Amino acid sequence: MAKTTSGSASQVDDRVAVKYTDYYATLGVERDSSAEDIRKAYRRLARRYHPDISSEDDAEAKFKEVNEAYQVLSDPEQKEAYDQLGRHRSGEEFRPSGDWGGQVWQEGGLEDIDLADLLERLGQRAAGSPASGPRAGGRRRAGAPFAMRGQDYQATATISLEDAARGLELSLDLSVPETTADGGVRTVSRATKVRVPRGVVDGERLRVAGRGGPGYGEGPAGDLYIDIHLQQHPLFRAVGHDLYLEVPITPWEAVLGAEIELPTLDGRVRVAVKPGAKGGQKLRLAGKGLPRRGEGAGDLYGVLQLVTPTVISDKERELYRELAAASSFDPRAPFTPLPTHA
Amino acid sequence: MPDDLTLLPDREDVIALDELMACSGLAHDEVVELVEFGALAIEQRGTAWTFHSRTLVLARRAARLRDDFGLNTPGMAVALAYLERIEGLERRLRELEACLPKGDAGQDAWIA
């Protein structure tokens, strides 16, 4: 996105470019669709991409796009201003000209501004209200009181299983909106360090109270929310505080039993596989999972997987044949006698 | 305020009704109704209700569903109940998947 300092309309027109977003395409509607059709399209997409109900990976980003498009197209003033821009390709940089540009550019504070910000500012001018703070991550409520709570910030942190187990200090680089002296909005980077306590689990949302955006008027600051994602571990799979470890064993270990060594997050332990072990059986190592917040820890489950060698020596083949001849074990006994059909 | 402080997130804290309302955007009557539906659990009853800080996640979710879909309070309670059930099922699915051999997908459909 082009950056500029504020200036007069004629100066800025030559220099500022804003990336065009095709809001009609985002909602999948024609440009001449009725307000009702736009609302229906929005509802359908909101249901599909709402981050609270969607399981699609990029749901949150999609929902944001859909929400932004609807915010503009459902507001008659903003829709009219947007329609005046004409057709462009999504992502194409354009320079608004004439009245449209002049109305907005003169307000200044255009660093890091996007189309939605411009349209919102235009809508506010048309509605006779002053340009206020940053968009509060969704629809702004009309007639907001002077004292308003600050915006909540959200960040995502992907951490290793080991870090989740011992806790870590996260360095977050937050992109936050900042209101400039002349009433404009710009995005600035803010470094924040957060001490993540041990015992966090995948999908957990941490809250740091009062570390979001500053409040408006007498309003309190918003909060900072951090979504925790655990990286895939080469050995362990985490489910809540429990860990699962795939434990391959040989056919003879399964039959005869064995004492085997297993890795855990805090060193190796020896465990006994009982004779006659089956694939899928779980060995539970109590308290060897991820630590919990207060006391204790989840469990570690070693899941036995019976593996057979694919390459065997002549000697091994000979022994297997000998075993086959000597054994009376018949795992398919329940299949006999075969059912007969009259 | 400097930004390089090391901050501690809330953990097993309790939060007051006012804070729950301010941080979630739910109105007093909505919180009361959601408690009556059993969608939000109270940590301590009496004159001043308190909630577990975990409840804030649910309350914020309820408010988002209200704002984005125009749900009323019974609607929010039902949606929260379904989402809780889905999360329980997803957890069970992850447990079962964790018991399967890694990278074996596709090898199960073995036909003689």
Tab-separated table of C-alpha atoms in Angstrom:
chain	number	residue	atom	x	y	z
A	1	MET	CA	0.000	0.000	0.000
A	2	ALA	CA	1.326	3.425	-0.847
A	3	LYS	CA	2.278	5.650	2.009
A	4	THR	CA	2.107	9.373	2.043
A	5	THR	CA	1.943	12.312	4.315
A	6	SER	CA	-1.216	14.329	4.337
A	7	GLY	CA	-1.528	17.300	2.043
A	8	SER	CA	-3.965	19.140	-0.101
A	9	ALA	CA	-6.305	17.205	-2.353
A	10	SER	CA	-4.522	18.090	-5.561
A	11	GLN	CA	-1.109	17.118	-4.235
A	12	VAL	CA	-2.257	13.868	-2.748
A	13	ASP	CA	-4.254	12.775	-5.776
A	14	ASP	CA	-1.002	12.414	-7.670
A	15	ARG	CA	0.647	10.263	-5.086
A	16	VAL	CA	-1.842	8.184	-3.132
A	17	ALA	CA	-2.957	4.821	-4.378
A	18	VAL	CA	-5.371	2.523	-2.602
A	19	LYS	CA	-5.829	-1.140	-3.370
A	20	TYR	CA	-9.241	-1.837	-4.805
A	21	THR	CA	-11.364	-4.595	-3.277
A	22	ASP	CA	-14.329	-5.929	-5.224
A	23	TYR	CA	-16.897	-6.114	-2.434
A	24	TYR	CA	-19.597	-7.388	-4.778
A	25	ALA	CA	-17.382	-10.321	-5.759
A	26	THR	CA	-16.603	-10.975	-2.094
A	27	LEU	CA	-20.311	-11.398	-1.382
A	28	GLY	CA	-20.923	-13.145	-4.725
A	29	VAL	CA	-23.621	-10.696	-5.833
A	30	GLU	CA	-24.149	-8.570	-8.936
A	31	ARG	CA	-23.497	-4.844	-8.787
A	32	ASP	CA	-27.190	-4.109	-9.270
A	33	SER	CA	-28.355	-6.468	-6.511
A	34	SER	CA	-30.987	-5.220	-4.097
A	35	ALA	CA	-30.225	-4.475	-0.452
A	36	GLU	CA	-32.219	-7.594	0.442
A	37	ASP	CA	-30.111	-9.802	-1.875
A	38	ILE	CA	-26.918	-8.332	-0.429
A	39	ARG	CA	-28.182	-9.056	3.084
A	40	LYS	CA	-29.090	-12.634	2.151
A	41	ALA	CA	-25.678	-13.215	0.552
A	42	TYR	CA	-23.972	-11.826	3.648
A	43	ARG	CA	-25.975	-14.069	5.981
A	44	ARG	CA	-25.197	-17.165	3.930
A	45	LEU	CA	-21.461	-16.417	3.911
A	46	ALA	CA	-21.446	-15.349	7.583
A	47	ARG	CA	-22.953	-18.704	8.512
A	48	ARG	CA	-20.314	-20.480	6.439
A	49	TYR	CA	-17.248	-18.569	7.597
A	50	HIS	CA	-18.102	-17.376	11.095
A	51	PRO	CA	-14.981	-18.224	13.127
A	52	ASP	CA	-17.092	-19.610	15.973
A	53	ILE	CA	-18.876	-22.173	13.837
A	54	SER	CA	-16.705	-22.813	10.789
A	55	SER	CA	-14.116	-25.552	10.620
A	56	GLU	CA	-12.467	-24.153	7.487
A	57	ASP	CA	-8.833	-23.181	7.973
A	58	ASP	CA	-9.035	-19.625	6.704
A	59	ALA	CA	-12.520	-18.959	8.101
A	60	GLU	CA	-11.465	-16.009	10.225
A	61	ALA	CA	-9.822	-14.145	7.326
A	62	LYS	CA	-12.734	-14.939	5.012
A	63	PHE	CA	-15.254	-13.764	7.590
A	64	LYS	CA	-13.356	-10.507	7.978
A	65	GLU	CA	-13.489	-9.919	4.212
A	66	VAL	CA	-17.196	-10.743	4.084
A	67	ASN	CA	-17.910	-8.479	7.059
A	68	GLU	CA	-15.957	-5.606	5.548
A	69	ALA	CA	-17.795	-5.972	2.236
A	70	TYR	CA	-21.171	-6.024	3.979
A	71	GLN	CA	-20.264	-3.082	6.190
A	72	VAL	CA	-19.687	-1.001	3.061
A	73	LEU	CA	-22.475	-2.341	0.851
A	74	SER	CA	-25.147	-2.234	3.567
A	75	ASP	CA	-24.487	1.433	4.308
A	76	PRO	CA	-26.164	3.573	1.593
A	77	GLU	CA	-23.626	6.401	1.918
A	78	GLN	CA	-20.597	4.126	1.748
A	79	LYS	CA	-22.132	2.028	-1.032
A	80	GLU	CA	-22.757	5.119	-3.147
A	81	ALA	CA	-19.196	6.356	-2.638
A	82	TYR	CA	-17.862	2.888	-3.453
A	83	ASP	CA	-19.982	2.611	-6.590
A	84	GLN	CA	-18.589	5.952	-7.779
A	85	LEU	CA	-15.159	4.373	-7.971
A	86	GLY	CA	-16.252	2.297	-10.933
A	87	ARG	CA	-14.992	-1.178	-11.715
A	88	HIS	CA	-11.456	-2.263	-11.006
A	89	ARG	CA	-9.785	-5.593	-10.516
A	90	SER	CA	-9.413	-6.715	-6.924
A	91	GLY	CA	-5.959	-5.750	-5.691
A	92	GLU	CA	-5.518	-3.159	-8.453
A	93	GLU	CA	-4.087	0.112	-7.201
A	94	PHE	CA	-6.139	3.115	-8.143
A	95	ARG	CA	-6.109	6.840	-7.486
A	96	PRO	CA	-9.521	8.249	-6.619
A	97	SER	CA	-10.066	11.528	-8.362
A	98	GLY	CA	-12.396	14.493	-8.284
A	99	ASP	CA	-14.797	15.077	-5.422
A	100	TRP	CA	-14.513	11.564	-4.121
A	101	GLY	CA	-10.806	11.778	-3.492
A	102	GLY	CA	-10.805	15.371	-2.335
A	103	GLN	CA	-13.406	14.783	0.320
A	104	VAL	CA	-11.351	12.135	1.999
A	105	TRP	CA	-7.754	13.104	1.316
A	106	GLN	CA	-8.111	16.490	2.905
A	107	GLU	CA	-8.637	14.869	6.267
A	108	GLY	CA	-5.039	13.676	6.333
A	109	GLY	CA	-3.556	10.826	8.304
A	110	LEU	CA	-3.536	8.506	5.343
A	111	GLU	CA	-0.592	6.315	6.213
A	112	ASP	CA	-1.442	2.648	5.934
A	113	ILE	CA	-5.068	3.255	5.222
A	114	ASP	CA	-7.233	0.865	3.268
A	115	LEU	CA	-10.356	1.192	1.208
A	116	ALA	CA	-12.699	0.297	4.066
A	117	ASP	CA	-11.170	3.000	6.271
A	118	LEU	CA	-11.609	5.572	3.520
A	119	LEU	CA	-15.212	4.600	2.927
A	120	GLU	CA	-15.988	4.602	6.605
A	121	ARG	CA	-14.513	8.065	6.959
A	122	LEU	CA	-16.581	9.226	4.020
A	123	GLY	CA	-19.704	7.702	5.558
A	124	GLN	CA	-19.040	9.494	8.809
A	125	ARG	CA	-18.624	12.816	7.020
A	126	ALA	CA	-21.873	12.306	5.179
A	127	ALA	CA	-23.621	11.387	8.422
A	128	GLY	CA	-22.229	14.538	10.042
A	129	SER	CA	-20.220	12.780	12.723
A	130	PRO	CA	-16.528	13.380	13.287
A	131	ALA	CA	-13.975	10.799	12.249
A	132	SER	CA	-13.322	8.866	15.415
A	133	GLY	CA	-11.009	6.059	16.396
A	134	PRO	CA	-10.186	2.838	14.611
A	135	ARG	CA	-12.807	0.390	13.532
A	136	ALA	CA	-13.570	-1.807	16.490
A	137	GLY	CA	-13.132	-5.064	14.600
A	138	GLY	CA	-16.714	-5.169	13.457
A	139	ARG	CA	-19.749	-2.998	13.099
A	140	ARG	CA	-19.523	0.220	14.946
A	141	ARG	CA	-22.588	0.920	17.038
A	142	ALA	CA	-24.390	4.098	16.217
A	143	GLY	CA	-24.516	6.740	18.927
A	144	ALA	CA	-21.615	5.307	20.906
A	145	PRO	CA	-21.234	7.039	24.261
A	146	PHE	CA	-18.238	9.221	24.979
A	147	ALA	CA	-16.729	6.693	27.354
A	148	MET	CA	-16.015	3.647	25.257
A	149	ARG	CA	-13.965	0.592	26.022
A	150	GLY	CA	-10.826	0.242	23.928
A	151	GLN	CA	-10.480	-2.267	21.145
A	152	ASP	CA	-9.488	-5.836	21.992
A	153	TYR	CA	-6.350	-7.026	20.230
A	154	GLN	CA	-5.873	-10.556	19.060
A	155	ALA	CA	-2.710	-12.466	18.281
A	156	THR	CA	-1.842	-16.049	17.438
A	157	ALA	CA	1.186	-17.862	18.811
A	158	THR	CA	2.433	-21.199	17.540
A	159	ILE	CA	4.604	-22.837	20.172
A	160	SER	CA	6.369	-26.142	20.591
A	161	LEU	CA	5.154	-28.887	22.894
A	162	GLU	CA	8.287	-28.500	25.006
A	163	ASP	CA	7.609	-24.770	25.439
A	164	ALA	CA	3.996	-25.489	26.383
A	165	ALA	CA	5.273	-27.898	29.033
A	166	ARG	CA	7.774	-25.519	30.634
A	167	GLY	CA	6.257	-22.116	29.805
A	168	LEU	CA	7.943	-19.433	27.738
A	169	GLU	CA	8.284	-15.753	27.097
A	170	LEU	CA	6.549	-14.769	23.870
A	171	SER	CA	7.624	-11.752	21.861
A	172	LEU	CA	4.612	-10.501	19.975
A	173	ASP	CA	4.748	-7.945	17.211
A	174	LEU	CA	1.256	-6.506	17.193
A	175	SER	CA	-0.086	-4.419	14.319
A	176	VAL	CA	-2.311	-1.939	16.048
A	177	PRO	CA	-4.262	1.055	14.794
A	178	GLU	CA	-3.240	4.420	16.186
A	179	THR	CA	-5.150	7.666	15.976
A	180	THR	CA	-2.934	10.468	14.727
A	181	ALA	CA	-2.997	14.035	16.047
A	182	ASP	CA	-5.146	15.182	13.129
A	183	GLY	CA	-7.777	12.476	13.639
A	184	GLY	CA	-6.505	10.011	11.043
A	185	VAL	CA	-5.747	6.369	11.617
A	186	ARG	CA	-2.511	4.568	10.913
A	187	THR	CA	-1.262	1.102	11.690
A	188	VAL	CA	1.789	0.889	13.885
A	189	SER	CA	3.838	-2.010	15.137
A	190	ARG	CA	3.958	-2.614	18.873
A	191	ALA	CA	6.277	-5.109	20.484
A	192	THR	CA	4.888	-6.809	23.577
A	193	LYS	CA	6.331	-9.587	25.657
A	194	VAL	CA	4.015	-12.022	27.344
A	195	ARG	CA	4.985	-14.700	29.818
A	196	VAL	CA	3.023	-17.809	28.879
A	197	PRO	CA	2.636	-20.036	31.937
A	198	ARG	CA	3.370	-23.719	31.660
A	199	GLY	CA	0.385	-25.913	31.023
A	200	VAL	CA	-1.251	-24.191	28.060
A	201	VAL	CA	-3.004	-26.508	25.614
A	202	ASP	CA	-3.694	-26.394	21.906
A	203	GLY	CA	-6.569	-24.068	21.045
A	204	GLU	CA	-6.441	-22.223	24.335
A	205	ARG	CA	-7.111	-18.490	24.340
A	206	LEU	CA	-5.088	-16.446	26.833
A	207	ARG	CA	-6.263	-13.061	27.976
A	208	VAL	CA	-4.004	-10.237	29.098
A	209	ALA	CA	-6.394	-7.775	30.709
A	210	GLY	CA	-6.028	-4.106	29.805
A	211	ARG	CA	-3.367	-4.599	27.126
A	212	GLY	CA	-5.593	-3.948	24.129
A	213	GLY	CA	-6.303	-0.539	22.622
A	214	PRO	CA	-6.688	2.491	24.883
A	215	GLY	CA	-10.220	3.425	25.915
A	216	TYR	CA	-12.046	6.399	24.472
A	217	GLY	CA	-12.887	9.163	26.906
A	218	GLU	CA	-13.223	7.636	30.338
A	219	GLY	CA	-13.516	4.125	28.929
A	220	PRO	CA	-11.129	1.376	30.045
A	221	ALA	CA	-8.512	-0.168	27.762
A	222	GLY	CA	-9.389	-3.283	25.804
A	223	ASP	CA	-7.770	-6.672	26.381
A	224	LEU	CA	-5.162	-8.640	24.483
A	225	TYR	CA	-6.143	-12.178	23.501
A	226	ILE	CA	-3.581	-14.738	22.381
A	227	ASP	CA	-4.656	-17.927	20.637
A	228	ILE	CA	-2.254	-20.762	21.354
A	229	HIS	CA	-1.482	-23.329	18.674
A	230	LEU	CA	0.838	-26.237	19.356
A	231	GLN	CA	3.301	-27.237	16.656
A	232	GLN	CA	3.190	-30.839	15.530
A	233	HIS	CA	5.736	-32.867	17.425
A	234	PRO	CA	7.688	-35.624	15.673
A	235	LEU	CA	6.823	-38.133	18.428
A	236	PHE	CA	3.966	-36.957	20.611
A	237	ARG	CA	0.414	-36.028	19.725
A	238	ALA	CA	-1.286	-33.783	22.260
A	239	VAL	CA	-4.980	-34.057	23.128
A	240	GLY	CA	-5.639	-31.536	25.857
A	241	HIS	CA	-3.049	-32.283	28.538
A	242	ASP	CA	-2.671	-35.918	27.489
A	243	LEU	CA	0.058	-37.037	25.117
A	244	TYR	CA	-0.086	-39.995	22.759
A	245	LEU	CA	2.992	-41.823	21.548
A	246	GLU	CA	2.999	-44.483	18.881
A	247	VAL	CA	5.013	-47.472	20.175
A	248	PRO	CA	6.021	-49.973	17.496
A	249	ILE	CA	6.664	-53.497	18.811
A	250	THR	CA	7.761	-56.693	17.080
A	251	PRO	CA	5.513	-59.779	16.851
A	252	TRP	CA	7.800	-61.678	19.258
A	253	GLU	CA	7.769	-58.804	21.795
A	254	ALA	CA	3.965	-58.871	21.619
A	255	VAL	CA	3.847	-62.632	22.174
A	256	LEU	CA	6.619	-63.020	24.715
A	257	GLY	CA	6.333	-59.668	26.448
A	258	ALA	CA	9.262	-57.293	26.774
A	259	GLU	CA	10.735	-54.468	28.722
A	260	ILE	CA	11.071	-51.472	26.427
A	261	GLU	CA	12.302	-47.909	26.783
A	262	LEU	CA	10.008	-45.018	25.931
A	263	PRO	CA	10.775	-41.321	25.467
A	264	THR	CA	8.827	-38.807	27.579
A	265	LEU	CA	9.045	-35.012	27.751
A	266	ASP	CA	11.384	-35.350	30.741
A	267	GLY	CA	13.650	-38.239	29.872
A	268	ARG	CA	13.322	-41.926	29.066
A	269	VAL	CA	11.443	-44.488	31.131
A	270	ARG	CA	11.375	-48.293	31.041
A	271	VAL	CA	8.011	-49.983	30.813
A	272	ALA	CA	6.908	-53.598	30.627
A	273	VAL	CA	4.879	-54.942	27.709
A	274	LYS	CA	2.920	-57.904	29.013
A	275	PRO	CA	2.987	-61.200	27.098
A	276	GLY	CA	0.108	-61.447	24.630
A	277	ALA	CA	-0.013	-57.700	23.947
A	278	LYS	CA	-2.285	-56.534	21.130
A	279	GLY	CA	-1.910	-53.727	18.623
A	280	GLY	CA	-3.861	-50.635	19.707
A	281	GLN	CA	-3.399	-51.442	23.384
A	282	LYS	CA	-2.476	-48.426	25.476
A	283	LEU	CA	0.272	-48.231	28.100
A	284	ARG	CA	-0.631	-45.420	30.471
A	285	LEU	CA	2.160	-43.469	32.076
A	286	ALA	CA	0.343	-41.408	34.690
A	287	GLY	CA	1.466	-37.797	35.032
A	288	LYS	CA	3.848	-37.922	32.070
A	289	GLY	CA	1.695	-35.706	29.856
A	290	LEU	CA	1.632	-31.908	29.765
A	291	PRO	CA	1.626	-30.210	33.161
A	292	ARG	CA	-1.634	-28.644	34.279
A	293	ARG	CA	-1.990	-25.084	35.528
A	294	GLY	CA	-2.256	-25.816	39.201
A	295	GLU	CA	-0.847	-29.161	40.145
A	296	GLY	CA	-0.446	-32.445	38.390
A	297	ALA	CA	-0.168	-33.259	34.730
A	298	GLY	CA	-1.958	-35.145	32.000
A	299	ASP	CA	-1.008	-38.730	31.147
A	300	LEU	CA	1.190	-40.159	28.444
A	301	TYR	CA	-0.346	-43.024	26.486
A	302	GLY	CA	1.960	-45.353	24.608
A	303	VAL	CA	-0.200	-46.914	21.884
A	304	LEU	CA	1.195	-50.295	20.830
A	305	GLN	CA	1.506	-50.850	17.096
A	306	LEU	CA	2.419	-54.325	15.982
A	307	VAL	CA	4.881	-54.048	13.098
A	308	THR	CA	6.106	-56.843	10.885
A	309	PRO	CA	9.488	-56.823	9.174
A	310	THR	CA	9.284	-56.411	5.407
A	311	VAL	CA	12.776	-57.710	4.729
A	312	ILE	CA	13.773	-60.938	6.459
A	313	SER	CA	16.769	-63.215	6.233
A	314	ASP	CA	16.623	-66.849	5.079
A	315	LYS	CA	17.144	-67.921	8.667
A	316	GLU	CA	14.182	-65.818	9.867
A	317	ARG	CA	11.959	-67.159	7.091
A	318	GLU	CA	12.885	-70.678	8.076
A	319	LEU	CA	12.009	-69.968	11.729
A	320	TYR	CA	8.655	-68.433	10.770
A	321	ARG	CA	7.828	-71.526	8.708
A	322	GLU	CA	8.785	-73.708	11.644
A	323	LEU	CA	6.570	-71.594	13.908
A	324	ALA	CA	3.656	-71.797	11.454
A	325	ALA	CA	3.927	-75.577	11.396
A	326	ALA	CA	4.192	-75.884	15.160
A	327	SER	CA	1.453	-73.390	16.130
A	328	SER	CA	-2.186	-74.303	16.624
A	329	PHE	CA	-3.206	-70.636	16.957
A	330	ASP	CA	-6.134	-69.819	14.677
A	331	PRO	CA	-7.223	-66.147	14.867
A	332	ARG	CA	-9.978	-66.837	12.284
A	333	ALA	CA	-11.611	-69.571	14.321
A	334	PRO	CA	-14.823	-67.501	14.717
A	335	PHE	CA	-15.212	-67.670	10.909
A	336	THR	CA	-15.650	-71.467	11.015
A	337	PRO	CA	-17.895	-73.166	10.365
A	338	LEU	CA	-18.716	-70.793	7.503
A	339	PRO	CA	-22.403	-69.854	7.360
A	340	THR	CA	-24.243	-71.848	4.721
A	341	HIS	CA	-26.943	-70.469	2.538
A	342	ALA	CA	-29.883	-72.667	1.698
B	1	MET	CA	3.046	2.632	29.397
B	2	PRO	CA	6.105	0.782	28.146
B	3	ASP	CA	5.413	-2.179	25.937
B	4	ASP	CA	8.421	-4.297	26.763
B	5	LEU	CA	7.088	-5.393	30.133
B	6	THR	CA	6.647	-9.060	30.538
B	7	LEU	CA	2.954	-9.538	31.039
B	8	LEU	CA	1.246	-12.417	32.703
B	9	PRO	CA	-2.011	-13.561	31.181
B	10	ASP	CA	-4.981	-14.286	33.375
B	11	ARG	CA	-4.995	-17.822	34.594
B	12	GLU	CA	-7.276	-19.439	37.072
B	13	ASP	CA	-8.767	-16.116	38.054
B	14	VAL	CA	-12.286	-15.247	38.965
B	15	ILE	CA	-13.876	-12.221	37.370
B	16	ALA	CA	-16.764	-10.112	38.568
B	17	LEU	CA	-20.061	-9.751	36.732
B	18	ASP	CA	-19.224	-6.167	35.712
B	19	GLU	CA	-15.933	-7.244	34.165
B	20	LEU	CA	-17.581	-10.139	32.358
B	21	MET	CA	-20.125	-7.734	30.887
B	22	ALA	CA	-17.551	-5.082	29.941
B	23	CYS	CA	-15.147	-7.532	28.316
B	24	SER	CA	-17.771	-9.531	26.432
B	25	GLY	CA	-20.268	-6.851	25.485
B	26	LEU	CA	-23.165	-8.856	26.936
B	27	ALA	CA	-25.883	-6.926	28.768
B	28	HIS	CA	-26.821	-7.685	32.377
B	29	ASP	CA	-30.117	-9.349	31.459
B	30	GLU	CA	-28.418	-11.466	28.813
B	31	VAL	CA	-25.866	-12.757	31.320
B	32	VAL	CA	-28.630	-13.542	33.806
B	33	GLU	CA	-30.611	-15.436	31.161
B	34	LEU	CA	-27.564	-17.326	29.916
B	35	VAL	CA	-26.854	-18.366	33.512
B	36	GLU	CA	-30.477	-19.524	33.869
B	37	PHE	CA	-30.091	-21.586	30.686
B	38	GLY	CA	-26.955	-23.102	32.138
B	39	ALA	CA	-24.856	-21.729	29.275
B	40	LEU	CA	-22.641	-19.692	31.616
B	41	ALA	CA	-21.579	-21.079	34.983
B	42	ILE	CA	-21.304	-18.942	38.086
B	43	GLU	CA	-18.281	-19.437	40.302
B	44	GLN	CA	-19.908	-17.874	43.335
B	45	ARG	CA	-23.536	-16.986	43.868
B	46	GLY	CA	-24.843	-14.528	46.434
B	47	THR	CA	-25.042	-10.789	46.195
B	48	ALA	CA	-22.025	-10.451	43.905
B	49	TRP	CA	-21.758	-13.034	41.176
B	50	THR	CA	-18.286	-14.084	40.097
B	51	PHE	CA	-17.238	-16.196	37.141
B	52	HIS	CA	-14.243	-18.285	36.221
B	53	SER	CA	-12.071	-16.420	33.722
B	54	ARG	CA	-12.696	-19.292	31.265
B	55	THR	CA	-16.351	-18.246	31.152
B	56	LEU	CA	-15.302	-15.026	29.429
B	57	VAL	CA	-14.401	-17.004	26.301
B	58	LEU	CA	-17.975	-18.352	26.182
B	59	ALA	CA	-19.506	-14.961	26.920
B	60	ARG	CA	-17.523	-13.313	24.121
B	61	ARG	CA	-18.540	-16.063	21.755
B	62	ALA	CA	-22.207	-15.570	22.687
B	63	ALA	CA	-21.914	-11.832	22.037
B	64	ARG	CA	-20.294	-12.415	18.635
B	65	LEU	CA	-23.076	-14.814	17.635
B	66	ARG	CA	-25.641	-12.245	18.789
B	67	ASP	CA	-24.000	-9.424	16.819
B	68	ASP	CA	-23.278	-11.376	13.640
B	69	PHE	CA	-26.484	-13.429	13.389
B	70	GLY	CA	-28.949	-11.414	15.418
B	71	LEU	CA	-29.455	-14.274	17.904
B	72	ASN	CA	-31.585	-13.705	20.981
B	73	THR	CA	-30.608	-15.150	24.361
B	74	PRO	CA	-32.237	-18.598	23.943
B	75	GLY	CA	-30.558	-18.758	20.519
B	76	MET	CA	-27.196	-17.950	22.070
B	77	ALA	CA	-27.722	-20.627	24.736
B	78	VAL	CA	-28.586	-23.274	22.136
B	79	ALA	CA	-25.645	-22.288	19.904
B	80	LEU	CA	-23.238	-22.460	22.860
B	81	ALA	CA	-24.592	-25.895	23.832
B	82	TYR	CA	-24.107	-27.231	20.299
B	83	LEU	CA	-20.630	-25.739	20.020
B	84	GLU	CA	-19.687	-27.348	23.347
B	85	ARG	CA	-20.959	-30.695	22.070
B	86	ILE	CA	-19.027	-30.317	18.821
B	87	GLU	CA	-15.855	-29.501	20.751
B	88	GLY	CA	-16.376	-32.573	22.926
B	89	LEU	CA	-16.806	-34.754	19.829
B	90	GLU	CA	-13.762	-33.185	18.168
B	91	ARG	CA	-11.733	-33.935	21.261
B	92	ARG	CA	-12.902	-37.549	21.212
B	93	LEU	CA	-12.037	-37.732	17.516
B	94	ARG	CA	-8.527	-36.405	18.215
B	95	GLU	CA	-8.101	-39.043	20.950
B	96	LEU	CA	-9.090	-41.809	18.560
B	97	GLU	CA	-6.939	-40.420	15.762
B	98	ALA	CA	-4.020	-40.247	18.177
B	99	CYS	CA	-4.361	-44.031	18.635
B	100	LEU	CA	-4.035	-44.723	14.913
B	101	PRO	CA	-0.642	-45.369	13.330
B	102	LYS	CA	0.794	-42.225	11.776
B	103	GLY	CA	0.757	-41.905	8.007
B	104	ASP	CA	-1.284	-45.048	7.529
B	105	ALA	CA	-4.176	-43.301	5.849
B	106	GLY	CA	-4.871	-44.902	2.489
B	107	GLN	CA	-3.163	-48.145	3.378
B	108	ASP	CA	-6.259	-49.472	5.121
B	109	ALA	CA	-8.192	-50.012	1.914
B	110	TRP	CA	-6.242	-53.077	0.983
B	111	ILE	CA	-8.118	-55.441	-1.281
B	112	ALA	CA	-6.945	-58.913	-2.148
